PDB file of C-alpha atoms in Angstrom:
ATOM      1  CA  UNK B   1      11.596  -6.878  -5.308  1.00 53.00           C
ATOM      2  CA  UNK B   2      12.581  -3.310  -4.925  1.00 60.00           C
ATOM      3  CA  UNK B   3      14.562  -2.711  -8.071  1.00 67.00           C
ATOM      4  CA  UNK B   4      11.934  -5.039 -10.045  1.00 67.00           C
ATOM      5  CA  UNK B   5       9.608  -1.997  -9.296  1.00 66.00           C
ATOM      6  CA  UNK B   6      12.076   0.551  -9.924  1.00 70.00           C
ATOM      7  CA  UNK B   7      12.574  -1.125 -13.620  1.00 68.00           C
ATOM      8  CA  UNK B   8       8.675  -0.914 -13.886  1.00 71.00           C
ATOM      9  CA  UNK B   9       8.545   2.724 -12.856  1.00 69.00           C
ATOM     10  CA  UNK B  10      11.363   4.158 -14.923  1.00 72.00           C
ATOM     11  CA  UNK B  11      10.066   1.817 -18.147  1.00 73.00           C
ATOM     12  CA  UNK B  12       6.730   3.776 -19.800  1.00 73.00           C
ATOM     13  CA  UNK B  13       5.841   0.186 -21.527  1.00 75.00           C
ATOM     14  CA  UNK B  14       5.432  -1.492 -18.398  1.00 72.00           C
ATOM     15  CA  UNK B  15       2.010  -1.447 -16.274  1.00 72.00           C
ATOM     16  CA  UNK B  16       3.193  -4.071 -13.687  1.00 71.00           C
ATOM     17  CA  UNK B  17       5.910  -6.317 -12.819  1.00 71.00           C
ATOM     18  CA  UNK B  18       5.353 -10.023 -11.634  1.00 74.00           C
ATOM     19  CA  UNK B  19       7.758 -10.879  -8.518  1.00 70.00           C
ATOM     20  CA  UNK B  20       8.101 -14.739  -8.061  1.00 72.00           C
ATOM     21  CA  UNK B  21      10.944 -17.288  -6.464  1.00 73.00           C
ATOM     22  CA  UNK B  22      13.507 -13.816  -7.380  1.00 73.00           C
ATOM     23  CA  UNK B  23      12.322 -13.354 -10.653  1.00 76.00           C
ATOM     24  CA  UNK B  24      11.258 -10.306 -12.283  1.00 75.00           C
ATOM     25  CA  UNK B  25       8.419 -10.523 -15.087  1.00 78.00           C
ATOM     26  CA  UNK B  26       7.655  -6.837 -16.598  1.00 74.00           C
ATOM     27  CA  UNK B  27       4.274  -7.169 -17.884  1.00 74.00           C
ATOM     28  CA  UNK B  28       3.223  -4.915 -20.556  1.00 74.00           C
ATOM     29  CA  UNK B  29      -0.234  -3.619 -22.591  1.00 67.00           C
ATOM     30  CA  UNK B  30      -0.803  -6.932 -23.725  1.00 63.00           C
ATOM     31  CA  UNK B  31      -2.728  -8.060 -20.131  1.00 65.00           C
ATOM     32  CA  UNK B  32      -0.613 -10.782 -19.766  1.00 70.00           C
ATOM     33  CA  UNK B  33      -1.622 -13.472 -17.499  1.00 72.00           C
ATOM     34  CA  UNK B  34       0.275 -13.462 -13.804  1.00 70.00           C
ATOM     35  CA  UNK B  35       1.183 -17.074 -12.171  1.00 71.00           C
ATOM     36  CA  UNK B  36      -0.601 -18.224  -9.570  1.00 71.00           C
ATOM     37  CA  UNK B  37       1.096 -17.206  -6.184  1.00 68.00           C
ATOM     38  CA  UNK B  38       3.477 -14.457  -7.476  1.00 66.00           C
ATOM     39  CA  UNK B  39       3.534 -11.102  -5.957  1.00 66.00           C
ATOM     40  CA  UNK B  40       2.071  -8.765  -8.144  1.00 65.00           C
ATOM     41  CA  UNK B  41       2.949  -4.980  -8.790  1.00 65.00           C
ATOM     42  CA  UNK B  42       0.719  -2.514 -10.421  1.00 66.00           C
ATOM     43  CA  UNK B  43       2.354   1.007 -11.862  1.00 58.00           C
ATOM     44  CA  UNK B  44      -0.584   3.821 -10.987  1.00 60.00           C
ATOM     45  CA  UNK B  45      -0.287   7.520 -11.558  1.00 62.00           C
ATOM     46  CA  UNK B  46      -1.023   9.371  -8.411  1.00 62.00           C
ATOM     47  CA  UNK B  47      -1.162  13.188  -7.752  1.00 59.00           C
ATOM     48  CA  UNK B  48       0.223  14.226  -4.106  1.00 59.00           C
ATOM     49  CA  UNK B  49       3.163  15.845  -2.439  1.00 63.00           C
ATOM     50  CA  UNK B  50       3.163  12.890   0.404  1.00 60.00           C
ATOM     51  CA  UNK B  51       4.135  10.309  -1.686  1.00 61.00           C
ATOM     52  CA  UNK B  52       6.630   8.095   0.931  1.00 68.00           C
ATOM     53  CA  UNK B  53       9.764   6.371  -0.256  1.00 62.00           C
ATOM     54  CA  UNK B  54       8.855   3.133  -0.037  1.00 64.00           C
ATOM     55  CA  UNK B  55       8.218   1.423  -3.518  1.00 63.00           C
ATOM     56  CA  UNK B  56       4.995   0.062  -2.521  1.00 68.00           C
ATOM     57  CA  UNK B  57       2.486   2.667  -1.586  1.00 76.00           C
ATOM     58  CA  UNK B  58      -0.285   0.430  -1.051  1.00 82.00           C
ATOM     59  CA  UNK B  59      -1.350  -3.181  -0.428  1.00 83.00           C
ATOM     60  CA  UNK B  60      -4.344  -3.793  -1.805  1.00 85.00           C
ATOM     61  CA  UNK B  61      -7.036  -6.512  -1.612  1.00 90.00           C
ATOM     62  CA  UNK B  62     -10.259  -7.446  -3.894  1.00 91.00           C
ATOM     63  CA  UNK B  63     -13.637  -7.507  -1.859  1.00 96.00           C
ATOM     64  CA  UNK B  64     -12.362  -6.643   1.632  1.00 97.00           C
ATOM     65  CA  UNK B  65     -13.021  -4.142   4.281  1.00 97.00           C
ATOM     66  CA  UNK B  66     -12.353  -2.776   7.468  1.00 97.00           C
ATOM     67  CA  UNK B  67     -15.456  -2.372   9.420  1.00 96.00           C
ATOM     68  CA  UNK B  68     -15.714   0.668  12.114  1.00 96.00           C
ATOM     69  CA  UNK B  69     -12.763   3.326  11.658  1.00 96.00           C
ATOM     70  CA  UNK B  70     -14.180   5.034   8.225  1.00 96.00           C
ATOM     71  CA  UNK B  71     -13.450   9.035   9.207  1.00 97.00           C
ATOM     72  CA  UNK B  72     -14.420  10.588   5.411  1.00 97.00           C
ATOM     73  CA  UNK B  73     -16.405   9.500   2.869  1.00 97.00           C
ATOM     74  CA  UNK B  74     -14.816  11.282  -0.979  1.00 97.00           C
ATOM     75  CA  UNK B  75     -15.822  10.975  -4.339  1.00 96.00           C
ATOM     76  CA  UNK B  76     -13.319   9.697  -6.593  1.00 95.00           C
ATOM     77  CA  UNK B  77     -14.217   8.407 -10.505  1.00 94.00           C
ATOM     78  CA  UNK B  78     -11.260   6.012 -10.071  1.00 91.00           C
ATOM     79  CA  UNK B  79      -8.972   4.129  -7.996  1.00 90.00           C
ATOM     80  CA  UNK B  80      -5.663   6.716  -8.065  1.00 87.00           C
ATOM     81  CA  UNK B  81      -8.082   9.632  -6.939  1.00 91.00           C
ATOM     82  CA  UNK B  82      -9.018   7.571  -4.353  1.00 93.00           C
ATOM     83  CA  UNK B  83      -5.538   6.714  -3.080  1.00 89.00           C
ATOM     84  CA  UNK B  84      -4.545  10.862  -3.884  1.00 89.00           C
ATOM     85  CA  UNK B  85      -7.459  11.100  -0.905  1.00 93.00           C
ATOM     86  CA  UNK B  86      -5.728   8.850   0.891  1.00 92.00           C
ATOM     87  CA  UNK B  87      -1.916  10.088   0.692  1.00 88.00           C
ATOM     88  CA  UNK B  88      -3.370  14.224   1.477  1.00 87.00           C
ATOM     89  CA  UNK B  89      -5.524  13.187   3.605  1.00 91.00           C
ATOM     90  CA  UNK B  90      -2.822  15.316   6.569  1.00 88.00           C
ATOM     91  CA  UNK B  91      -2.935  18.291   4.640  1.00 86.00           C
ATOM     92  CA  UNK B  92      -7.316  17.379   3.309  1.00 89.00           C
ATOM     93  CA  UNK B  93      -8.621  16.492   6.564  1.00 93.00           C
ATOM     94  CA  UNK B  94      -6.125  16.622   9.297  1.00 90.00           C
ATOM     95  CA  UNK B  95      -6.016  13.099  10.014  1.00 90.00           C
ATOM     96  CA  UNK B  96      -3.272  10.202   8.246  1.00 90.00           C
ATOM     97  CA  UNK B  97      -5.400   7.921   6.561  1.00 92.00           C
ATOM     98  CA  UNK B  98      -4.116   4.690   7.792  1.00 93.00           C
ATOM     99  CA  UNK B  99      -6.094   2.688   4.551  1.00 95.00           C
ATOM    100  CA  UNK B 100      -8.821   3.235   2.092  1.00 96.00           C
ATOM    101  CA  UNK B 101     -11.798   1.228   0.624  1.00 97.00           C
ATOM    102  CA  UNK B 102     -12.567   2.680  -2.944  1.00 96.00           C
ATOM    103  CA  UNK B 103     -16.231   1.389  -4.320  1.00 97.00           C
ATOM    104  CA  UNK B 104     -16.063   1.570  -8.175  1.00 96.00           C
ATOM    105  CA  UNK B 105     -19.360   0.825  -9.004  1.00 97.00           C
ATOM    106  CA  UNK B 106     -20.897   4.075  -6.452  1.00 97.00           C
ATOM    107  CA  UNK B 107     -17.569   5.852  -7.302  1.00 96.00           C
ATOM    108  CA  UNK B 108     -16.798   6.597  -3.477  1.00 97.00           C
ATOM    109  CA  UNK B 109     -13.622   6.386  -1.393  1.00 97.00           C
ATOM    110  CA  UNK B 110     -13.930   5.800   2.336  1.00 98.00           C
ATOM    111  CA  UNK B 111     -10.504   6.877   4.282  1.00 97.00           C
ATOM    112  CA  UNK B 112      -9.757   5.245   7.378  1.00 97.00           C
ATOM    113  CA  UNK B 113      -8.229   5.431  10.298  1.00 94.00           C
ATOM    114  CA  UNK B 114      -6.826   2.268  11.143  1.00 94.00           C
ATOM    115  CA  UNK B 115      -5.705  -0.867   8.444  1.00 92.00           C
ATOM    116  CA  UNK B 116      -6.172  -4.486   8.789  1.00 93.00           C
ATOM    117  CA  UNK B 117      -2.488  -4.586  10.777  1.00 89.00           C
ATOM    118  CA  UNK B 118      -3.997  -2.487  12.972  1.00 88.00           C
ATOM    119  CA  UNK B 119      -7.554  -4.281  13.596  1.00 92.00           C
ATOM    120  CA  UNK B 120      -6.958  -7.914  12.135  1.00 94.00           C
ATOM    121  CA  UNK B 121     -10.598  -8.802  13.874  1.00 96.00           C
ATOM    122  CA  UNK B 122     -12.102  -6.417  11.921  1.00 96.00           C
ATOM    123  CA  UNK B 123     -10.491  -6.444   8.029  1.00 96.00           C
ATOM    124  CA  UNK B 124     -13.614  -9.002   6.787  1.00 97.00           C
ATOM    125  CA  UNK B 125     -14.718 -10.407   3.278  1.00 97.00           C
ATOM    126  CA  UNK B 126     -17.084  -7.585   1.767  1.00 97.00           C
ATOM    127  CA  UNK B 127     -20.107 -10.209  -1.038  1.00 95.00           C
ATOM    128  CA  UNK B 128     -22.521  -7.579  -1.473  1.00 96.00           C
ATOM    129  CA  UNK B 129     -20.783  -4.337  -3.058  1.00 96.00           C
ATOM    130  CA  UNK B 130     -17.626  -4.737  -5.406  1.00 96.00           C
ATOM    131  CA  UNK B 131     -14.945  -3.050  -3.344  1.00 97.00           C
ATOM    132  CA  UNK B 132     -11.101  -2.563  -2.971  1.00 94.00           C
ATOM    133  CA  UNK B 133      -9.390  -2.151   0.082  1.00 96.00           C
ATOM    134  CA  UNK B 134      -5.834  -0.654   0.303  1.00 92.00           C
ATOM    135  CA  UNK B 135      -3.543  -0.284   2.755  1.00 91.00           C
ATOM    136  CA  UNK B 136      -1.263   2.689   2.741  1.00 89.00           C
ATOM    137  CA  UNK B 137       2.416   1.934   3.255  1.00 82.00           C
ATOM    138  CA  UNK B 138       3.147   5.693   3.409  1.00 80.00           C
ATOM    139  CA  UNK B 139       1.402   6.354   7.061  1.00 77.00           C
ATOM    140  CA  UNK B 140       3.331   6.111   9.709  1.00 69.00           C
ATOM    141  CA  UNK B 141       6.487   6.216   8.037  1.00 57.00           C
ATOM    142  CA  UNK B 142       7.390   9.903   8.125  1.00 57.00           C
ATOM    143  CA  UNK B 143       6.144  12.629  10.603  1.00 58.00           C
ATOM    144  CA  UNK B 144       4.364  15.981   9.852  1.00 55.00           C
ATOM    145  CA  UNK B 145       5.491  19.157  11.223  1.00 58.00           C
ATOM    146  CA  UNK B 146       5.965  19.880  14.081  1.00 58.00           C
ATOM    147  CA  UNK B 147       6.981  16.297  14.814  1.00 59.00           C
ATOM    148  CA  UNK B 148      10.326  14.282  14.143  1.00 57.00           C
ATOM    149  CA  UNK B 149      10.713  10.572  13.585  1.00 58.00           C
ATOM    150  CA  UNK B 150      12.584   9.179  16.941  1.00 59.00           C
ATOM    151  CA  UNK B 151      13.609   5.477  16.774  1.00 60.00           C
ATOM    152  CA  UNK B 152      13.530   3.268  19.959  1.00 64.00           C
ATOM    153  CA  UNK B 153      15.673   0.650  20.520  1.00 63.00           C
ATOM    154  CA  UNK B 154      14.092  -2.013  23.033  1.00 65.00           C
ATOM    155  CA  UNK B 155      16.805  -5.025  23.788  1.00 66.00           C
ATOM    156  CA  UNK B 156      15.637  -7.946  22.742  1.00 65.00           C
ATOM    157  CA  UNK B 157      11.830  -7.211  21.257  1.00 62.00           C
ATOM    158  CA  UNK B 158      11.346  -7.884  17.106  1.00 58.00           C
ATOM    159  CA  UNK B 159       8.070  -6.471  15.717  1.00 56.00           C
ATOM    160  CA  UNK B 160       6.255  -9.257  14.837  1.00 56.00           C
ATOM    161  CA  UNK B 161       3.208  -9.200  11.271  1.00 50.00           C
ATOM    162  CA  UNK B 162       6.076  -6.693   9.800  1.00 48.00           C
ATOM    163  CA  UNK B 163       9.351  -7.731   8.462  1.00 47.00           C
ATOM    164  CA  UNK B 164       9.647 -10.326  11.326  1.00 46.00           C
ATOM    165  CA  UNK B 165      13.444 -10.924  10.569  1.00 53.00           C
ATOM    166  CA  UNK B 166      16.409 -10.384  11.150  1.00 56.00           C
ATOM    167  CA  UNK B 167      18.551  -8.441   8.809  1.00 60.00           C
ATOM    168  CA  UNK B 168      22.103  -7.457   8.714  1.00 66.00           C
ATOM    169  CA  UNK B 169      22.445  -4.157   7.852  1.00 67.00           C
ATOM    170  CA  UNK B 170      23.937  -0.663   9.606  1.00 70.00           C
ATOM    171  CA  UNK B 171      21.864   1.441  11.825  1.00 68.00           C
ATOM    172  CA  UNK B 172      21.208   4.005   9.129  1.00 70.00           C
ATOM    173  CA  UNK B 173      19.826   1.065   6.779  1.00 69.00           C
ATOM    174  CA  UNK B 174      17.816  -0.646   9.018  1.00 65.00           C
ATOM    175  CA  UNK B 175      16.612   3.138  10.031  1.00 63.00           C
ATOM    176  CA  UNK B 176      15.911   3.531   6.214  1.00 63.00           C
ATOM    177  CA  UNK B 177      13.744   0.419   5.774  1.00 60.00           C
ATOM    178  CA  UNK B 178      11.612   1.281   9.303  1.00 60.00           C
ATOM    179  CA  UNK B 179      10.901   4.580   7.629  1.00 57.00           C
ATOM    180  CA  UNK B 180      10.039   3.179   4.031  1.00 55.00           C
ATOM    181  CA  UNK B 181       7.801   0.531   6.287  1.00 48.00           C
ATOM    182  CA  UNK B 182       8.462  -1.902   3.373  1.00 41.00           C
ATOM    183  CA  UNK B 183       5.585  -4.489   3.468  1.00 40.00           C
ATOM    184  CA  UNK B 184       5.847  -7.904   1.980  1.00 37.00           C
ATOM    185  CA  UNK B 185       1.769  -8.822   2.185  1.00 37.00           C
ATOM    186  CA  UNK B 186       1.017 -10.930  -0.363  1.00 39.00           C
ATOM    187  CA  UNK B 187      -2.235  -8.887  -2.336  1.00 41.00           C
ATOM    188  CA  UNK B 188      -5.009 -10.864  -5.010  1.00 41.00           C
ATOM    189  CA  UNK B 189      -2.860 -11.803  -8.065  1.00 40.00           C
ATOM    190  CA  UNK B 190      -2.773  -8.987 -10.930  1.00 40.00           C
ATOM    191  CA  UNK B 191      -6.315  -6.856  -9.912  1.00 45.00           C
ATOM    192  CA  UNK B 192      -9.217  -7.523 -12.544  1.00 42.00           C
ATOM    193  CA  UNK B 193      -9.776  -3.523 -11.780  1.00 43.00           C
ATOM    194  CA  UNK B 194      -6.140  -2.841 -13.399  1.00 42.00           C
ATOM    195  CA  UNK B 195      -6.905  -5.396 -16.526  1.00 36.00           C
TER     196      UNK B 195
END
């Protein structure tokens, strides 16, 4: 999946990439249709120095929330303003916004502090308002000055809700993917917002 959204983000015809049974579909202007089930990548434009490594930034989900842990309330006339907010929200508001709820319609952006990993009990259907939530893959992968990333190894514990397997790779690598906090949360099939 990784260098399917590399191709995507070094291609300027492609908006999105499809990801299905490890099979890469670039989609282009056209708005082509996504199949049902397929993971589905969106290529946004977004304006910040914290942008992570991993290659996807955010998770998102159509007409879901997470209720109690909003900590600032921004405008933003679109979605990649909104997830700008998000990524500086360190250097904004002093605080890593854990995930974001951007409301088109009232054009507002509501950075949290927590995301539905965090609070599963509390991520809930939203009927009322049109709304996208986000989770950003960036927070908690690097640390702000004057902190360093330390690793912890604990003998026989897996993190479980995360990549909850077992990989065979180095030290460094596995290092590398706990830092990019790769997620593999299957979002809403190509966003009617990005149509």
């Amino acid at each position: 999946m990784a260098d399917c959204s590399e191709h995507c983000a070094t291609s300027n015809d492609c908006v999105g990439v499809e990801f299905l049974g490890g099979n890469c579909k670039v989609f282009g202007a056209g708005k082509e249709t996504p199949t049902a089930d397929a993971k589905v990548l969106t290529k946004n434009c977004v304006k910040s120095e914290r942008v992570c490594s991993s290659p996807f930034h955010f998770d998102l989900f159509e007409q879901k929330i997470l209720v109690g842990f909003a900590r600032e309330v921004v405008p933003a006339e679109n979605v990649q303003v909104c997830m700008s907010a998000c990524l500086n929200s360190f250097d904004t508001f002093g605080f890593e916004c854990e995930s974001v709820m951007y409301y088109p319609v009232d054009q507002e952006c509501i950075l949290n502090t927590e995301d539905r990993l965090d609070r599963p009990d509390l991520f809930a259907d939203e009927v009322e308002d049109t709304v996208i939530y986000m989770d950003n893959n960036c927070a908690g992968s690097q640390c702000y000055a004057p902190y360093i990333t330390q690793y912890i190894a604990v003998e026989g514990k897996q993190l479980e809700n995360e990549l909850d397997r077992i990989i065979n790779v180095d030290v460094d690598s596995c290092q590398s993917l706990c830092t990019q906090r790769l997620s593999l949360t299957v979002s809403d099939p190509y966003p009617k917002w990005a149509l």
